[in-house]
Amino acid sequence: MNYSGINIPKKVDENTFSSRKKYKISLIVSEWNNQITSKLLEGAIETLTHNGILNENIFITKVPGSFELIFEAKKKSKESKFDSIIVIGCLIKGDTKHFKYLCKSVSYAIARINLKSLIPVIFCVLMDNNIEQSNERSGGKFGNKGIDAAYTSIKMMELNKS
Ligand code: DLZ
């Protein structure tokens, strides 16, 4: 277990590692707060490829903001191409009510997509009070939530196929 609560899988046997070659993953990334989401994306890609997922099976789609993660995740969850989806975003509190409603609608909508989808949609959207908190969770003292999301995605794909 690491500090974030994700159970990091131990080294797996050759068969399990090799069976991951077939998995196709969609990474949907918000460009809003790109300095943070790019680090989450990097952590996710590195973790996936170090754990048996082929580079050519990782498909990245950029969307303008976290709100657009919803539409793209809905679309991708209906294609039969992917075994899992990771949505990556970063919402940072400002002076207006945007933050509150974006946090609510994005988390609620992604949860709803999961209720219908036959593949897991992993939630990697930071919701922070300030940029410092986001930095701490995208390669800082609280790790990189992109790494956690990638491990979660592998676990869920294996669970879904078992
Ligand atoms: C409008 C907005 C605001 C205020 N803040 C953020 C944010 O912190 N993080 C983020 O990903 N997106 C933000 N957005 C943009 C919305 O997600 C969305 O792109 C626009 O409202 C257009 O639909």
XYZ file of N, CA and C and ligand atoms in Angstrom:
509
model
N 0.861 -1.198 0.000
C 0.000 0.000 0.000
C 0.901 1.254 0.000
N 0.607 2.204 -0.859
C 1.364 3.444 -0.763
C 0.528 4.490 -0.006
N 1.058 5.678 0.122
C 0.387 6.710 0.933
C -0.978 7.114 0.407
N -1.259 6.802 -0.849
C -2.531 7.283 -1.399
C -3.647 6.263 -1.253
N -3.322 5.056 -0.803
C -4.383 4.080 -0.593
C -4.475 3.055 -1.706
N -3.760 3.261 -2.794
C -3.787 2.281 -3.883
C -2.846 1.137 -3.530
N -3.342 -0.055 -3.738
C -2.527 -1.227 -3.474
C -1.658 -1.501 -4.698
N -0.393 -1.169 -4.603
C 0.498 -1.356 -5.754
C 0.719 -2.855 -5.967
N 0.391 -3.369 -7.158
C 0.549 -4.815 -7.377
C 2.024 -5.220 -7.320
N 2.257 -6.386 -6.763
C 3.633 -6.895 -6.739
C 3.993 -7.316 -8.149
N 5.259 -7.626 -8.351
C 5.708 -8.114 -9.656
C 4.856 -9.320 -10.050
N 4.319 -9.301 -11.235
C 3.431 -10.401 -11.632
C 4.215 -11.428 -12.453
N 3.658 -12.621 -12.574
C 4.356 -13.653 -13.350
C 4.316 -13.307 -14.844
N 5.149 -14.011 -15.586
C 5.333 -13.743 -17.025
C 4.020 -13.831 -17.811
N 3.199 -14.815 -17.460
C 1.925 -14.999 -18.179
C 0.990 -13.824 -18.004
N 0.868 -13.376 -16.754
C -0.011 -12.231 -16.469
C 0.494 -10.999 -17.204
N 1.816 -10.783 -17.119
C 2.424 -9.611 -17.769
C 2.130 -9.641 -19.267
N 2.342 -10.805 -19.835
C 2.171 -10.950 -21.275
C 0.699 -10.828 -21.703
N -0.209 -11.259 -20.819
C -1.641 -11.175 -21.162
C -2.117 -9.721 -21.263
N -1.356 -8.804 -20.708
C -1.748 -7.387 -20.733
C -1.506 -6.739 -22.100
N -0.787 -7.470 -22.958
C -0.494 -6.920 -24.296
C -1.768 -6.667 -25.082
N -2.817 -7.364 -24.741
C -4.054 -7.238 -25.527
C -4.916 -6.032 -25.111
N -4.637 -5.470 -23.959
C -5.518 -4.411 -23.456
C -5.336 -3.085 -24.192
N -6.471 -2.486 -24.534
C -6.446 -1.167 -25.179
C -7.081 -0.149 -24.219
N -6.377 0.953 -24.058
C -6.817 1.941 -23.063
C -6.950 3.324 -23.688
N -8.040 3.968 -23.356
C -8.243 5.345 -23.803
C -7.927 6.288 -22.647
N -7.030 7.218 -22.896
C -6.720 8.252 -21.896
C -7.306 9.569 -22.402
N -8.261 10.099 -21.680
C -8.888 11.366 -22.084
C -8.372 12.449 -21.131
N -7.775 13.462 -21.707
C -7.039 14.438 -20.881
C -7.536 15.859 -21.108
N -7.820 16.533 -20.018
C -8.248 17.925 -20.101
C -7.028 18.841 -20.260
N -7.156 19.819 -21.171
C -6.044 20.763 -21.390
C -6.062 21.916 -20.380
N -7.182 22.088 -19.708
C -7.257 23.139 -18.671
C -6.295 22.731 -17.547
N -5.494 23.650 -17.050
C -4.431 23.331 -16.074
C -3.494 22.259 -16.624
N -3.079 22.502 -17.856
C -2.228 21.553 -18.571
C -0.913 21.240 -17.840
N -0.392 22.225 -17.106
C 0.879 21.982 -16.390
C 0.718 20.850 -15.384
N -0.503 20.630 -14.911
C -0.777 19.533 -13.974
C -1.214 18.282 -14.739
N -2.154 18.437 -15.670
C -2.697 17.237 -16.340
C -1.626 16.537 -17.173
N -0.649 17.305 -17.691
C 0.411 16.652 -18.471
C 1.262 15.745 -17.571
N 1.437 16.143 -16.306
C 2.221 15.291 -15.379
C 1.419 14.051 -14.976
N 0.110 14.225 -14.830
C -0.744 13.063 -14.503
C -0.711 12.076 -15.672
N -0.788 12.638 -16.883
C -0.762 11.807 -18.089
C 0.560 11.036 -18.185
N 1.645 11.745 -17.953
C 2.976 11.121 -18.012
C 3.071 9.957 -17.018
N 2.600 10.200 -15.785
C 2.622 9.147 -14.750
C 1.797 7.948 -15.167
N 0.659 8.211 -15.785
C -0.224 7.111 -16.202
C 0.435 6.297 -17.319
N 0.971 6.982 -18.317
C 1.575 6.273 -19.461
C 2.763 5.427 -18.993
N 3.620 6.026 -18.182
C 4.806 5.296 -17.692
C 4.406 4.032 -16.938
N 3.403 4.183 -16.084
C 2.961 3.042 -15.268
C 2.340 1.954 -16.143
N 1.546 2.365 -17.105
C 0.912 1.376 -17.993
C 1.974 0.604 -18.764
N 2.912 1.330 -19.368
C 3.902 0.641 -20.220
C 4.868 -0.195 -19.379
N 5.168 0.236 -18.150
C 6.056 -0.574 -17.286
C 5.358 -1.826 -16.771
N 4.063 -1.863 -16.936
C 3.313 -3.012 -16.415
C 2.664 -3.852 -17.515
N 3.227 -3.768 -18.691
C 2.839 -4.713 -19.744
C 1.914 -4.188 -20.820
N 1.407 -2.963 -20.664
C 0.517 -2.410 -21.695
C 1.396 -1.876 -22.839
N 1.010 -2.201 -24.065
C 1.818 -1.752 -25.204
C 1.541 -0.280 -25.514
N 2.609 0.408 -25.873
C 2.486 1.818 -26.261
C 1.433 2.042 -27.333
N 1.429 1.123 -28.293
C 0.487 1.273 -29.433
C -0.964 1.042 -29.020
N -1.181 0.531 -27.816
C -2.547 0.312 -27.322
C -3.025 1.394 -26.363
N -2.247 2.469 -26.294
C -2.649 3.609 -25.454
C -3.079 4.736 -26.386
N -4.324 5.150 -26.263
C -4.903 6.143 -27.173
C -5.242 7.409 -26.379
N -4.612 8.502 -26.772
C -4.786 9.752 -26.007
C -5.700 10.724 -26.767
N -6.684 11.251 -26.060
C -7.553 12.273 -26.635
C -7.525 13.491 -25.726
N -7.261 14.642 -26.306
C -7.246 15.880 -25.505
C -8.592 16.585 -25.640
N -9.102 17.091 -24.534
C -10.339 17.887 -24.558
C -10.044 19.226 -23.872
N -10.851 20.261 -24.157
C -10.526 21.600 -23.626
C -10.505 21.687 -22.092
N -11.547 21.156 -21.439
C -11.612 21.274 -19.981
C -12.203 20.010 -19.370
N -12.222 19.963 -18.049
C -12.719 18.754 -17.371
C -14.181 18.466 -17.703
N -14.941 19.512 -17.942
C -16.353 19.289 -18.256
C -16.502 18.448 -19.527
N -15.587 18.621 -20.470
C -15.654 17.891 -21.738
C -15.211 16.436 -21.598
N -14.635 16.097 -20.451
C -14.277 14.680 -20.212
C -15.537 13.817 -20.278
N -16.646 14.409 -19.857
C -17.909 13.667 -19.763
C -18.351 13.173 -21.142
N -18.417 14.095 -22.078
C -18.898 13.743 -23.418
C -17.982 12.696 -24.060
N -16.688 12.949 -23.947
C -15.728 12.052 -24.603
C -15.742 10.668 -23.946
N -15.863 10.627 -22.631
C -15.908 9.323 -21.930
C -17.174 8.561 -22.312
N -18.286 9.288 -22.424
C -19.541 8.644 -22.838
C -19.363 8.014 -24.213
N -18.785 8.802 -25.143
C -18.589 8.331 -26.527
C -17.683 7.098 -26.558
N -16.533 7.221 -25.884
C -15.548 6.127 -25.923
C -16.076 4.866 -25.224
N -16.894 5.048 -24.198
C -17.393 3.869 -23.467
C -18.357 3.062 -24.328
N -18.865 3.689 -25.385
C -19.805 2.982 -26.264
C -19.100 2.301 -27.432
N -17.838 2.686 -27.671
C -17.086 2.017 -28.735
C -16.634 0.674 -28.181
N -16.535 -0.320 -29.032
C -16.118 -1.614 -28.473
C -14.597 -1.771 -28.502
N -13.910 -0.687 -28.872
C -12.453 -0.766 -29.071
C -11.645 -0.904 -27.766
N -12.143 -0.278 -26.685
C -11.294 -0.149 -25.493
C -11.666 -1.120 -24.370
N -10.660 -1.400 -23.509
C -10.898 -2.237 -22.323
C -11.028 -1.390 -21.070
N -10.530 -0.166 -21.144
C -10.774 0.762 -20.041
C -10.503 2.189 -20.504
N -11.001 3.104 -19.709
C -10.828 4.538 -19.999
C -10.307 5.189 -18.711
N -9.375 6.108 -18.880
C -8.983 6.932 -17.723
C -9.270 8.386 -18.087
N -10.046 9.070 -17.269
C -10.256 10.501 -17.515
C -9.336 11.294 -16.581
N -8.621 12.238 -17.177
C -7.610 13.006 -16.434
C -7.950 14.495 -16.503
N -8.079 15.102 -15.345
C -8.378 16.529 -15.316
C -7.881 17.153 -14.024
N -7.985 18.464 -13.967
C -7.574 19.165 -12.747
C -8.460 20.394 -12.561
N -9.278 20.342 -11.526
C -10.155 21.472 -11.202
C -9.559 22.201 -10.002
N -9.365 23.498 -10.166
C -8.792 24.284 -9.063
C -9.768 25.389 -8.681
N -10.001 25.491 -7.403
C -10.986 26.445 -6.874
C -10.621 27.891 -7.249
N -11.623 28.614 -7.694
C -11.412 30.033 -8.009
C -12.337 30.878 -7.161
N -12.605 32.089 -7.624
C -13.432 33.011 -6.841
C -14.922 32.859 -7.131
N -15.258 32.096 -8.156
C -16.670 31.967 -8.531
C -17.203 30.584 -8.153
N -18.474 30.353 -8.513
C -19.086 29.071 -8.160
C -18.764 27.955 -9.162
N -18.003 28.298 -10.206
C -17.669 27.311 -11.238
C -17.149 26.007 -10.641
N -16.205 26.149 -9.713
C -15.510 24.989 -9.143
C -16.495 23.977 -8.569
N -17.386 24.505 -7.726
C -18.343 23.636 -7.040
C -19.179 22.842 -8.046
N -19.694 23.548 -9.062
C -20.601 22.868 -10.001
C -19.856 21.981 -10.979
N -18.649 22.384 -11.350
C -17.854 21.511 -12.220
C -17.477 20.226 -11.483
N -17.043 20.349 -10.238
C -16.681 19.154 -9.451
C -17.874 18.207 -9.363
N -19.029 18.782 -9.033
C -20.226 17.962 -8.877
C -20.597 17.285 -10.181
N -20.664 18.074 -11.247
C -21.173 17.504 -12.493
C -20.195 16.511 -13.095
N -18.901 16.791 -13.009
C -17.934 15.855 -13.608
C -17.939 14.533 -12.836
N -17.883 14.597 -11.517
C -17.836 13.335 -10.753
C -19.153 12.563 -10.895
N -20.253 13.278 -10.871
C -21.556 12.616 -10.989
C -21.711 11.968 -12.369
N -21.330 12.708 -13.407
C -21.493 12.183 -14.774
C -20.589 10.975 -15.021
N -19.366 11.041 -14.527
C -18.457 9.891 -14.749
C -18.970 8.683 -13.956
N -19.506 8.913 -12.780
C -20.110 7.812 -12.015
C -21.275 7.206 -12.800
N -22.080 8.045 -13.390
C -23.236 7.558 -14.174
C -22.798 6.760 -15.397
N -21.729 7.220 -16.036
C -21.220 6.472 -17.198
C -20.791 5.077 -16.737
N -20.148 5.017 -15.574
C -19.724 3.715 -15.033
C -20.907 2.785 -14.769
N -22.046 3.350 -14.425
C -23.220 2.513 -14.153
C -23.693 1.795 -15.414
N -23.502 2.444 -16.553
C -23.989 1.873 -17.812
C -22.906 1.141 -18.588
N -21.675 1.589 -18.427
C -20.599 1.107 -19.287
C -20.207 -0.336 -18.969
N -19.773 -1.049 -20.008
C -19.286 -2.420 -19.791
C -17.783 -2.424 -19.528
N -17.167 -1.269 -19.689
C -15.742 -1.156 -19.350
C -15.577 -0.098 -18.250
N -14.547 -0.262 -17.411
C -14.374 0.700 -16.315
C -13.875 2.067 -16.801
N -14.445 3.100 -16.212
C -13.959 4.465 -16.479
C -13.316 4.957 -15.186
N -12.012 5.113 -15.226
C -11.247 5.449 -14.011
C -11.165 6.974 -13.870
N -11.381 7.405 -12.655
C -11.503 8.839 -12.361
C -10.175 9.404 -11.850
N -9.544 10.209 -12.676
C -8.286 10.848 -12.255
C -8.445 12.356 -12.447
N -9.372 12.916 -11.715
C -9.620 14.360 -11.799
C -9.312 14.968 -10.428
N -8.266 15.779 -10.379
C -7.928 16.448 -9.114
C -8.933 17.567 -8.864
N -9.285 17.751 -7.613
C -10.191 18.848 -7.234
C -9.558 19.543 -6.039
N -8.821 20.577 -6.334
C -7.969 21.161 -5.292
C -8.316 22.619 -4.992
N -7.897 23.030 -3.811
C -8.136 24.416 -3.394
C -7.169 25.389 -4.045
N -5.995 24.902 -4.423
C -4.999 25.772 -5.050
C -3.997 24.927 -5.849
N -3.167 25.601 -6.610
C -2.209 24.926 -7.502
C -1.169 24.125 -6.699
N -0.868 24.603 -5.475
C 0.107 23.878 -4.645
C -0.398 22.463 -4.348
N -1.667 22.370 -4.000
C -2.250 21.042 -3.729
C -2.184 20.163 -4.980
N -2.430 20.762 -6.119
C -2.388 19.986 -7.368
C -0.965 19.512 -7.655
N 0.006 20.393 -7.407
C 1.406 19.997 -7.604
C 1.779 18.824 -6.695
N 1.282 18.880 -5.463
C 1.600 17.807 -4.509
C 1.052 16.455 -4.952
N -0.001 16.478 -5.772
C -0.651 15.232 -6.209
C -0.318 14.847 -7.643
N 0.565 15.573 -8.249
C 0.935 15.245 -9.637
C 2.451 15.126 -9.757
N 3.037 14.447 -8.755
C 4.487 14.261 -8.760
C 5.156 14.871 -7.548
N 4.371 15.363 -6.595
C 4.919 15.966 -5.378
C 4.813 15.029 -4.184
N 4.644 15.625 -3.007
C 4.737 14.806 -1.781
C 3.586 13.808 -1.609
N 2.507 13.999 -2.341
C 1.426 13.007 -2.271
C 1.395 12.103 -3.497
N 2.529 11.991 -4.154
C 2.629 11.071 -5.282
C 2.079 11.663 -6.569
N 1.711 10.762 -7.464
C 1.160 11.191 -8.748
C -0.106 10.367 -8.987
N -1.235 11.045 -8.986
C -2.524 10.330 -9.087
C -2.701 9.667 -10.451
N -1.888 10.081 -11.424
C -1.911 9.406 -12.729
C -1.397 7.981 -12.603
N -0.408 7.798 -11.741
C 0.149 6.454 -11.482
C -0.929 5.591 -10.831
N -1.580 6.124 -9.839
C -2.645 5.376 -9.138
C -3.756 4.983 -10.112
N -4.115 5.915 -10.981
C -5.200 5.654 -11.941
C -4.800 4.531 -12.900
N -3.537 4.519 -13.301
C -3.074 3.481 -14.232
C -3.130 2.102 -13.568
N -2.684 2.007 -12.326
C -2.762 0.720 -11.603
C -4.223 0.300 -11.439
N -5.057 1.255 -11.128
C -6.485 0.949 -10.954
C -7.064 0.414 -12.261
N -6.696 1.030 -13.345
C -7.197 0.614 -14.656
C -6.768 -0.825 -14.970
N -5.513 -1.157 -14.699
C -5.031 -2.532 -14.963
C -5.804 -3.526 -14.104
N -5.956 -3.183 -12.824
C -6.688 -4.080 -11.915
C -8.109 -4.303 -12.398
N -8.749 -3.221 -12.809
C -10.155 -3.317 -13.226
C -10.311 -4.069 -14.535
N -9.358 -3.907 -15.451
C -9.437 -4.663 -16.711
C -9.286 -6.149 -16.430
N -8.347 -6.489 -15.535
C -8.140 -7.907 -15.224
C -9.350 -8.495 -14.498
N -9.934 -7.713 -13.648
C -11.132 -8.142 -12.930
C -12.302 -8.358 -13.911
N -12.397 -7.431 -14.842
C -13.486 -7.469 -15.820
C -13.352 -8.671 -16.759
N -12.116 -9.103 -16.998
C -11.897 -10.223 -17.909
C -11.922 -11.564 -17.190
N -11.864 -11.531 -15.846
C -11.701 -12.795 -15.110
C -13.036 -13.509 -14.955
C -14.534 27.206 -16.835
C -13.530 26.397 -16.087
C -13.039 26.824 -14.853
C -13.479 28.087 -14.212
N -12.109 26.124 -14.186
C -11.674 24.959 -14.717
C -10.721 24.167 -14.014
O -10.200 24.506 -12.955
N -10.358 22.999 -14.570
C -10.883 22.513 -15.762
O -10.538 21.403 -16.181
N -11.764 23.264 -16.438
C -12.166 24.457 -15.960
N -13.077 25.206 -16.635
C -13.476 24.779 -18.009
C -14.616 23.781 -18.063
O -14.188 22.483 -17.677
C -15.143 23.698 -19.518
O -14.095 23.437 -20.394
C -15.851 24.966 -19.971
O -16.839 25.350 -19.043
C -16.501 24.774 -21.360
O -17.509 23.769 -21.312
